[in-house]
């Protein structure tokens, strides 16, 4: 049976092997998106040193000859307060049950806190196998690693533990191998050259927001939303026009900077990352707009922004 399926699959251009969905969960800032980008060797989702960088579920597909691992990066688990954060929390909860395996990341450089407890409780409740990954081991002592691991295991109790530095790649191969052998056999679900289910426009919005986080050092937690308004593409060049939505006039002034200096840095930074990702000459045009209370408005939380894997 397997042979026949495999033949059929290869005729349709799809492979066959270990295949499955893996949810990446953890408190904000533990390195979930860094891990995904590192695993794919592609800058797919935004990474920053501030919490709540990821706002929706991102699929990242890692294929080789014998396996296809479909990762779902999720927003960090935190205490919900506004509509966007509630939507983010719902996304995580559905991911934990909707996947074949749960990758639970924790951060030994910070003490076990309320958010960790929430994550551990969520993971304990799942019927899926759990891999507990202690990330950032490059920045933590053995004692810190043991402390966070034990605190999680006390709640999660049945998990395989691995150590990782998503930043420098240490432990990456062992982790991918462990994931691979835990997945069921089956036909590939995506063509083996497909990296994600999101469109390039989404990646552009994500990477422009990442650049904004990098350059706007003042505290603007979650108050930037990027919307690509035009995408003009020729064989060699892509011209991307985007609006940076902020909540207040004061934030607009911060983002623009003196005589446009900050928005220009954001533009340059985004352009550089996007050129690498899209492998074309990329030009980015940005404008900044005040859109009060966007976090509570439905338009900004539409299916494109916060999606459920099962939908
Ligand atoms: N030292 C060290 N830092 C790391 C490692 N992995 C991630 N980081 C840093 O941790 C910060 C958060 O990384 P992200 O990948 O954005 O974290 P996240 O879990 O996706 O965060 P949210 O999307 O906000 O939930 C960034 O500054 C990363 O550079 C690691 O292995 N070692
Ligand atoms: Mg993230």
Tab-separated table of C-alpha atoms and ligand atoms in Angstrom:
chain	number	residue	atom	x	y	z
A	1	UNK	CA	0.000	0.000	0.000
A	2	UNK	CA	2.722	2.399	1.026
A	3	UNK	CA	4.585	1.702	-2.218
A	4	UNK	CA	1.535	2.381	-4.346
A	5	UNK	CA	0.852	5.609	-2.513
A	6	UNK	CA	4.451	6.646	-2.837
A	7	UNK	CA	4.321	6.058	-6.568
A	8	UNK	CA	1.135	8.053	-6.890
A	9	UNK	CA	2.608	10.829	-4.792
A	10	UNK	CA	5.749	11.056	-6.815
A	11	UNK	CA	3.710	11.191	-10.015
A	12	UNK	CA	1.889	14.221	-8.690
A	13	UNK	CA	5.215	15.817	-7.714
A	14	UNK	CA	4.743	15.211	-3.972
A	15	UNK	CA	7.066	13.102	-1.853
A	16	UNK	CA	6.321	10.578	0.828
A	17	UNK	CA	7.814	9.995	4.263
A	18	UNK	CA	7.553	11.341	7.803
A	19	UNK	CA	5.006	14.114	7.636
A	20	UNK	CA	3.276	16.153	10.275
A	21	UNK	CA	2.343	19.426	11.880
A	22	UNK	CA	4.371	20.769	14.786
A	23	UNK	CA	3.102	23.606	16.969
A	24	UNK	CA	5.781	25.900	18.406
A	25	UNK	CA	4.497	27.357	21.657
A	26	UNK	CA	5.968	29.263	24.564
A	27	UNK	CA	5.837	32.515	26.473
A	28	UNK	CA	6.633	35.707	24.570
A	29	UNK	CA	10.289	36.251	23.710
A	30	UNK	CA	11.526	32.663	24.243
A	31	UNK	CA	12.768	32.466	20.652
A	32	UNK	CA	9.969	30.654	18.795
A	33	UNK	CA	10.327	32.708	15.625
A	34	UNK	CA	14.125	32.661	15.820
A	35	UNK	CA	13.912	28.870	15.931
A	36	UNK	CA	11.598	28.704	12.922
A	37	UNK	CA	13.715	31.051	10.819
A	38	UNK	CA	16.831	29.090	11.761
A	39	UNK	CA	15.193	25.742	10.942
A	40	UNK	CA	14.084	27.006	7.531
A	41	UNK	CA	17.262	28.985	6.936
A	42	UNK	CA	14.973	31.786	5.774
A	43	UNK	CA	13.853	35.010	7.394
A	44	UNK	CA	10.137	34.276	7.498
A	45	UNK	CA	8.695	35.703	10.684
A	46	UNK	CA	9.657	38.771	12.663
A	47	UNK	CA	12.055	38.459	15.582
A	48	UNK	CA	12.635	41.168	18.153
A	49	UNK	CA	13.756	41.576	21.707
A	50	UNK	CA	10.339	42.804	22.765
A	51	UNK	CA	7.541	40.441	23.727
A	52	UNK	CA	4.490	39.757	21.536
A	53	UNK	CA	6.306	40.137	18.257
A	54	UNK	CA	4.405	37.323	16.538
A	55	UNK	CA	0.713	38.094	16.135
A	56	UNK	CA	-0.684	35.202	14.199
A	57	UNK	CA	0.061	31.641	13.234
A	58	UNK	CA	2.789	31.258	10.591
A	59	UNK	CA	3.428	27.997	8.770
A	60	UNK	CA	7.011	27.137	7.938
A	61	UNK	CA	7.567	23.994	5.875
A	62	UNK	CA	10.836	22.078	6.135
A	63	UNK	CA	11.120	19.394	3.458
A	64	UNK	CA	13.866	16.965	2.578
A	65	UNK	CA	13.867	13.711	0.609
A	66	UNK	CA	12.218	11.660	3.377
A	67	UNK	CA	10.252	14.082	5.495
A	68	UNK	CA	8.117	17.173	5.610
A	69	UNK	CA	7.844	18.986	8.909
A	70	UNK	CA	5.171	21.668	8.936
A	71	UNK	CA	5.877	24.080	11.764
A	72	UNK	CA	3.320	26.498	13.129
A	73	UNK	CA	4.906	29.487	14.847
A	74	UNK	CA	2.425	31.024	17.263
A	75	UNK	CA	2.052	34.212	19.304
A	76	UNK	CA	3.624	34.052	22.775
A	77	UNK	CA	1.292	32.941	25.575
A	78	UNK	CA	0.534	35.875	27.875
A	79	UNK	CA	-2.212	37.403	29.969
A	80	UNK	CA	-4.916	38.571	27.545
A	81	UNK	CA	-6.095	42.135	27.748
A	82	UNK	CA	-7.344	43.477	24.432
A	83	UNK	CA	-9.081	41.948	21.445
A	84	UNK	CA	-5.940	41.334	19.487
A	85	UNK	CA	-4.322	39.531	22.410
A	86	UNK	CA	-7.413	37.405	22.907
A	87	UNK	CA	-7.336	36.455	19.236
A	88	UNK	CA	-3.657	35.584	19.651
A	89	UNK	CA	-4.399	33.397	22.674
A	90	UNK	CA	-7.183	31.552	20.812
A	91	UNK	CA	-4.762	30.884	17.982
A	92	UNK	CA	-2.298	29.228	20.369
A	93	UNK	CA	-4.932	27.095	22.089
A	94	UNK	CA	-6.189	25.727	18.766
A	95	UNK	CA	-2.627	25.019	17.625
A	96	UNK	CA	-1.822	22.864	20.620
A	97	UNK	CA	-4.601	20.413	19.767
A	98	UNK	CA	-4.544	20.785	15.999
A	99	UNK	CA	-1.008	19.493	15.468
A	100	UNK	CA	0.784	16.136	15.641
A	101	UNK	CA	3.448	17.306	18.058
A	102	UNK	CA	3.933	20.215	20.425
A	103	UNK	CA	7.278	21.941	20.688
A	104	UNK	CA	7.233	23.824	23.967
A	105	UNK	CA	10.059	26.345	24.220
A	106	UNK	CA	11.247	27.793	27.514
A	107	UNK	CA	13.800	30.423	28.431
A	108	UNK	CA	16.355	29.686	31.183
A	109	UNK	CA	17.554	33.295	31.292
A	110	UNK	CA	14.360	34.357	33.070
A	111	UNK	CA	12.778	32.984	36.204
A	112	UNK	CA	9.704	30.763	35.876
A	113	UNK	CA	6.694	33.095	35.995
A	114	UNK	CA	2.938	33.310	35.404
A	115	UNK	CA	3.298	33.115	31.654
A	116	UNK	CA	5.387	29.967	31.995
A	117	UNK	CA	2.694	28.453	34.178
A	118	UNK	CA	0.063	29.225	31.537
A	119	UNK	CA	2.166	27.634	28.840
A	120	UNK	CA	2.857	24.552	30.955
A	121	UNK	CA	-0.846	24.166	31.810
A	122	UNK	CA	-1.817	24.485	28.155
A	123	UNK	CA	0.744	21.897	27.143
A	124	UNK	CA	-0.154	19.506	29.951
A	125	UNK	CA	-3.755	19.466	28.758
A	126	UNK	CA	-2.862	18.235	25.280
A	127	UNK	CA	-3.118	14.656	24.169
A	128	UNK	CA	-0.235	15.199	21.725
A	129	UNK	CA	3.386	14.264	22.362
A	130	UNK	CA	5.415	17.135	23.818
A	131	UNK	CA	9.050	18.095	23.273
A	132	UNK	CA	10.252	20.493	25.935
A	133	UNK	CA	13.000	22.637	24.442
A	134	UNK	CA	15.203	24.701	26.718
A	135	UNK	CA	16.317	27.482	24.348
A	136	UNK	CA	19.005	30.178	24.794
A	137	UNK	CA	21.430	27.738	26.420
A	138	UNK	CA	24.222	29.928	25.019
A	139	UNK	CA	23.175	32.631	27.481
A	140	UNK	CA	22.374	30.538	30.580
A	141	UNK	CA	24.257	28.542	33.214
A	142	UNK	CA	23.746	24.779	33.632
A	143	UNK	CA	21.933	25.547	36.847
A	144	UNK	CA	19.504	27.945	35.154
A	145	UNK	CA	18.846	25.373	32.448
A	146	UNK	CA	18.097	22.696	35.061
A	147	UNK	CA	15.883	25.037	37.084
A	148	UNK	CA	13.559	26.020	34.232
A	149	UNK	CA	13.463	22.443	32.918
A	150	UNK	CA	12.432	21.074	36.300
A	151	UNK	CA	9.820	23.781	36.840
A	152	UNK	CA	8.172	22.869	33.510
A	153	UNK	CA	8.467	19.128	34.052
A	154	UNK	CA	6.750	19.428	37.399
A	155	UNK	CA	3.615	20.515	35.518
A	156	UNK	CA	3.996	18.937	32.091
A	157	UNK	CA	5.448	15.667	33.484
A	158	UNK	CA	5.514	13.649	30.250
A	159	UNK	CA	7.898	15.338	27.846
A	160	UNK	CA	11.160	14.657	26.053
A	161	UNK	CA	13.677	17.375	26.931
A	162	UNK	CA	16.194	18.914	24.535
A	163	UNK	CA	18.527	21.881	24.778
A	164	UNK	CA	18.932	24.465	22.061
A	165	UNK	CA	20.446	27.727	21.014
A	166	UNK	CA	18.141	28.886	18.241
A	167	UNK	CA	20.413	31.869	17.818
A	168	UNK	CA	23.655	30.047	17.046
A	169	UNK	CA	22.168	26.767	15.877
A	170	UNK	CA	23.582	24.491	18.606
A	171	UNK	CA	21.264	21.535	19.188
A	172	UNK	CA	19.289	22.274	16.038
A	173	UNK	CA	20.100	19.090	14.162
A	174	UNK	CA	19.337	16.835	17.107
A	175	UNK	CA	16.037	18.620	17.630
A	176	UNK	CA	14.970	18.326	13.989
A	177	UNK	CA	15.911	14.619	14.015
A	178	UNK	CA	13.860	14.048	17.166
A	179	UNK	CA	10.867	15.791	15.610
A	180	UNK	CA	11.202	13.871	12.382
A	181	UNK	CA	11.098	10.419	13.942
A	182	UNK	CA	8.113	11.370	16.084
A	183	UNK	CA	5.931	12.125	13.054
A	184	UNK	CA	3.653	9.667	11.256
A	185	UNK	CA	4.334	8.313	7.761
A	186	UNK	CA	2.344	9.708	4.886
A	187	UNK	CA	2.299	11.636	1.642
A	188	UNK	CA	3.749	15.139	1.630
A	189	UNK	CA	1.076	17.785	2.040
A	190	UNK	CA	2.902	20.546	0.204
A	191	UNK	CA	5.233	20.627	-2.801
A	192	UNK	CA	8.755	20.126	-1.449
A	193	UNK	CA	9.906	23.574	-2.583
A	194	UNK	CA	7.110	25.398	-0.739
A	195	UNK	CA	8.350	27.181	2.367
A	196	UNK	CA	5.194	28.648	3.806
A	197	UNK	CA	1.488	29.080	3.240
A	198	UNK	CA	1.573	32.845	3.499
A	199	UNK	CA	2.049	35.116	0.532
A	200	UNK	CA	5.065	37.336	0.012
A	201	UNK	CA	2.970	40.360	0.873
A	202	UNK	CA	2.459	38.986	4.395
A	203	UNK	CA	6.176	38.383	4.770
A	204	UNK	CA	6.816	41.951	3.652
A	205	UNK	CA	4.398	43.319	6.264
A	206	UNK	CA	6.055	41.171	8.917
A	207	UNK	CA	9.595	42.222	8.019
A	208	UNK	CA	8.727	45.910	7.764
A	209	UNK	CA	7.252	45.650	11.269
A	210	UNK	CA	10.423	43.915	12.443
A	211	UNK	CA	12.488	46.774	11.006
A	212	UNK	CA	10.217	49.263	12.792
A	213	UNK	CA	10.787	47.446	16.089
A	214	UNK	CA	14.496	47.590	15.462
A	215	UNK	CA	14.577	51.333	14.875
A	216	UNK	CA	11.867	52.628	17.166
A	217	UNK	CA	13.588	52.188	20.467
A	218	UNK	CA	11.000	54.047	22.514
A	219	UNK	CA	8.344	51.912	24.142
A	220	UNK	CA	5.676	51.325	21.520
A	221	UNK	CA	4.486	47.908	22.604
A	222	UNK	CA	2.236	46.435	19.923
A	223	UNK	CA	1.339	49.848	18.619
A	224	UNK	CA	2.553	49.420	15.067
A	225	UNK	CA	0.604	47.686	12.357
A	226	UNK	CA	1.950	47.401	8.832
A	227	UNK	CA	-0.272	47.240	5.786
A	228	UNK	CA	1.085	46.732	2.287
A	229	UNK	CA	-1.071	48.895	0.060
A	230	UNK	CA	0.602	48.320	-3.273
A	231	UNK	CA	2.865	45.653	-4.765
A	232	UNK	CA	4.299	46.330	-8.201
A	233	UNK	CA	6.464	43.518	-9.499
A	234	UNK	CA	8.472	43.120	-12.680
A	235	UNK	CA	10.907	40.362	-13.565
A	236	UNK	CA	13.777	41.996	-11.709
A	237	UNK	CA	12.208	44.427	-9.290
A	238	UNK	CA	9.497	44.704	-6.672
A	239	UNK	CA	8.168	48.040	-5.495
A	240	UNK	CA	6.377	47.698	-2.177
A	241	UNK	CA	4.265	50.516	-0.783
A	242	UNK	CA	3.177	50.191	2.825
A	243	UNK	CA	1.499	52.151	5.581
A	244	UNK	CA	2.671	52.032	9.181
A	245	UNK	CA	-0.410	52.452	11.358
A	246	UNK	CA	0.152	53.809	14.854
A	247	UNK	CA	-2.343	54.710	17.541
A	248	UNK	CA	-1.444	58.278	18.434
A	249	UNK	CA	0.008	61.459	16.930
A	250	UNK	CA	2.897	61.289	19.393
A	251	UNK	CA	3.775	57.823	18.110
A	252	UNK	CA	3.607	59.035	14.550
A	253	UNK	CA	6.207	61.683	15.321
A	254	UNK	CA	8.451	59.054	16.933
A	255	UNK	CA	8.218	56.693	13.992
A	256	UNK	CA	8.871	59.434	11.449
A	257	UNK	CA	11.815	60.853	13.398
A	258	UNK	CA	13.598	64.096	12.752
A	259	UNK	CA	13.013	65.088	9.139
A	260	UNK	CA	11.990	61.536	8.345
A	261	UNK	CA	15.256	60.026	9.529
A	262	UNK	CA	13.722	57.124	11.450
A	263	UNK	CA	11.194	56.044	8.886
A	264	UNK	CA	14.019	56.156	6.378
A	265	UNK	CA	16.103	53.785	8.516
A	266	UNK	CA	13.115	51.468	8.796
A	267	UNK	CA	12.712	51.577	5.042
A	268	UNK	CA	16.377	50.766	4.403
A	269	UNK	CA	16.476	47.998	6.946
A	270	UNK	CA	13.311	46.370	5.602
A	271	UNK	CA	14.539	46.728	2.055
A	272	UNK	CA	17.739	44.877	2.879
A	273	UNK	CA	16.018	41.901	4.522
A	274	UNK	CA	13.392	41.747	1.795
A	275	UNK	CA	15.996	41.765	-0.959
A	276	UNK	CA	17.569	38.684	0.578
A	277	UNK	CA	14.255	36.938	1.063
A	278	UNK	CA	12.665	37.757	-2.263
A	279	UNK	CA	15.897	37.495	-4.263
A	280	UNK	CA	15.027	40.544	-6.303
A	281	UNK	CA	15.770	44.244	-6.267
A	282	UNK	CA	13.285	45.581	-3.742
A	283	UNK	CA	12.226	49.166	-3.244
A	284	UNK	CA	10.142	50.051	-0.202
A	285	UNK	CA	7.979	53.171	0.203
A	286	UNK	CA	6.515	53.883	3.607
A	287	UNK	CA	3.986	56.286	5.035
A	288	UNK	CA	2.869	56.654	8.632
A	289	UNK	CA	-0.776	57.033	9.603
A	290	UNK	CA	-2.626	57.460	12.893
A	291	UNK	CA	-5.336	54.786	13.224
A	292	UNK	CA	-6.601	55.123	16.788
A	293	UNK	CA	-7.348	51.946	18.719
A	294	UNK	CA	-6.558	49.652	15.789
A	295	UNK	CA	-5.883	46.759	18.135
A	296	UNK	CA	-9.539	46.520	18.997
A	297	UNK	CA	-10.841	46.898	15.477
A	298	UNK	CA	-11.992	43.910	13.535
A	299	UNK	CA	-10.585	45.051	10.219
A	300	UNK	CA	-7.072	44.591	11.536
A	301	UNK	CA	-7.847	41.199	13.049
A	302	UNK	CA	-9.331	39.672	9.935
A	303	UNK	CA	-8.465	36.090	8.965
A	304	UNK	CA	-5.338	37.264	7.187
A	305	UNK	CA	-3.901	38.667	10.416
A	306	UNK	CA	-4.807	36.055	12.995
A	307	UNK	CA	-5.683	32.708	11.480
A	308	UNK	CA	-6.613	29.322	12.762
A	309	UNK	CA	-4.836	26.350	11.232
A	310	UNK	CA	-8.034	24.349	11.236
A	311	UNK	CA	-10.035	26.897	9.354
B	1	LIG	N1	20.940	34.407	23.509
B	1	LIG	C1	19.940	33.928	22.773
B	1	LIG	N2	18.944	34.756	22.387
B	1	LIG	C2	17.955	34.238	21.628
B	1	LIG	C3	17.914	32.860	21.266
B	1	LIG	N3	16.795	32.654	20.551
B	1	LIG	C4	16.174	33.840	20.455
B	1	LIG	N4	16.862	34.808	21.106
B	1	LIG	C5	16.500	36.231	21.235
B	1	LIG	O1	15.298	36.332	21.952
B	1	LIG	C6	14.517	37.445	21.474
B	1	LIG	C7	13.117	36.978	21.128
B	1	LIG	O2	13.156	36.131	19.986
B	1	LIG	P1	11.839	35.805	19.127
B	1	LIG	O3	12.232	34.729	18.193
B	1	LIG	O4	11.253	37.055	18.575
B	1	LIG	O5	10.884	35.238	20.284
B	1	LIG	P2	9.374	34.718	20.167
B	1	LIG	O6	9.252	33.601	21.124
B	1	LIG	O7	9.041	34.445	18.756
B	1	LIG	O8	8.584	35.964	20.718
B	1	LIG	P3	7.028	36.382	20.488
B	1	LIG	O9	6.759	36.346	19.023
B	1	LIG	O10	6.992	37.764	21.030
B	1	LIG	O11	6.198	35.430	21.280
B	1	LIG	C8	15.289	38.027	20.276
B	1	LIG	O12	16.005	39.145	20.729
B	1	LIG	C9	16.195	36.877	19.872
B	1	LIG	O13	17.381	37.340	19.247
B	1	LIG	C10	18.998	32.018	21.694
B	1	LIG	O14	19.080	30.827	21.422
B	1	LIG	N5	19.971	32.615	22.454
B	2	LIG	MG1	7.591	35.210	17.561
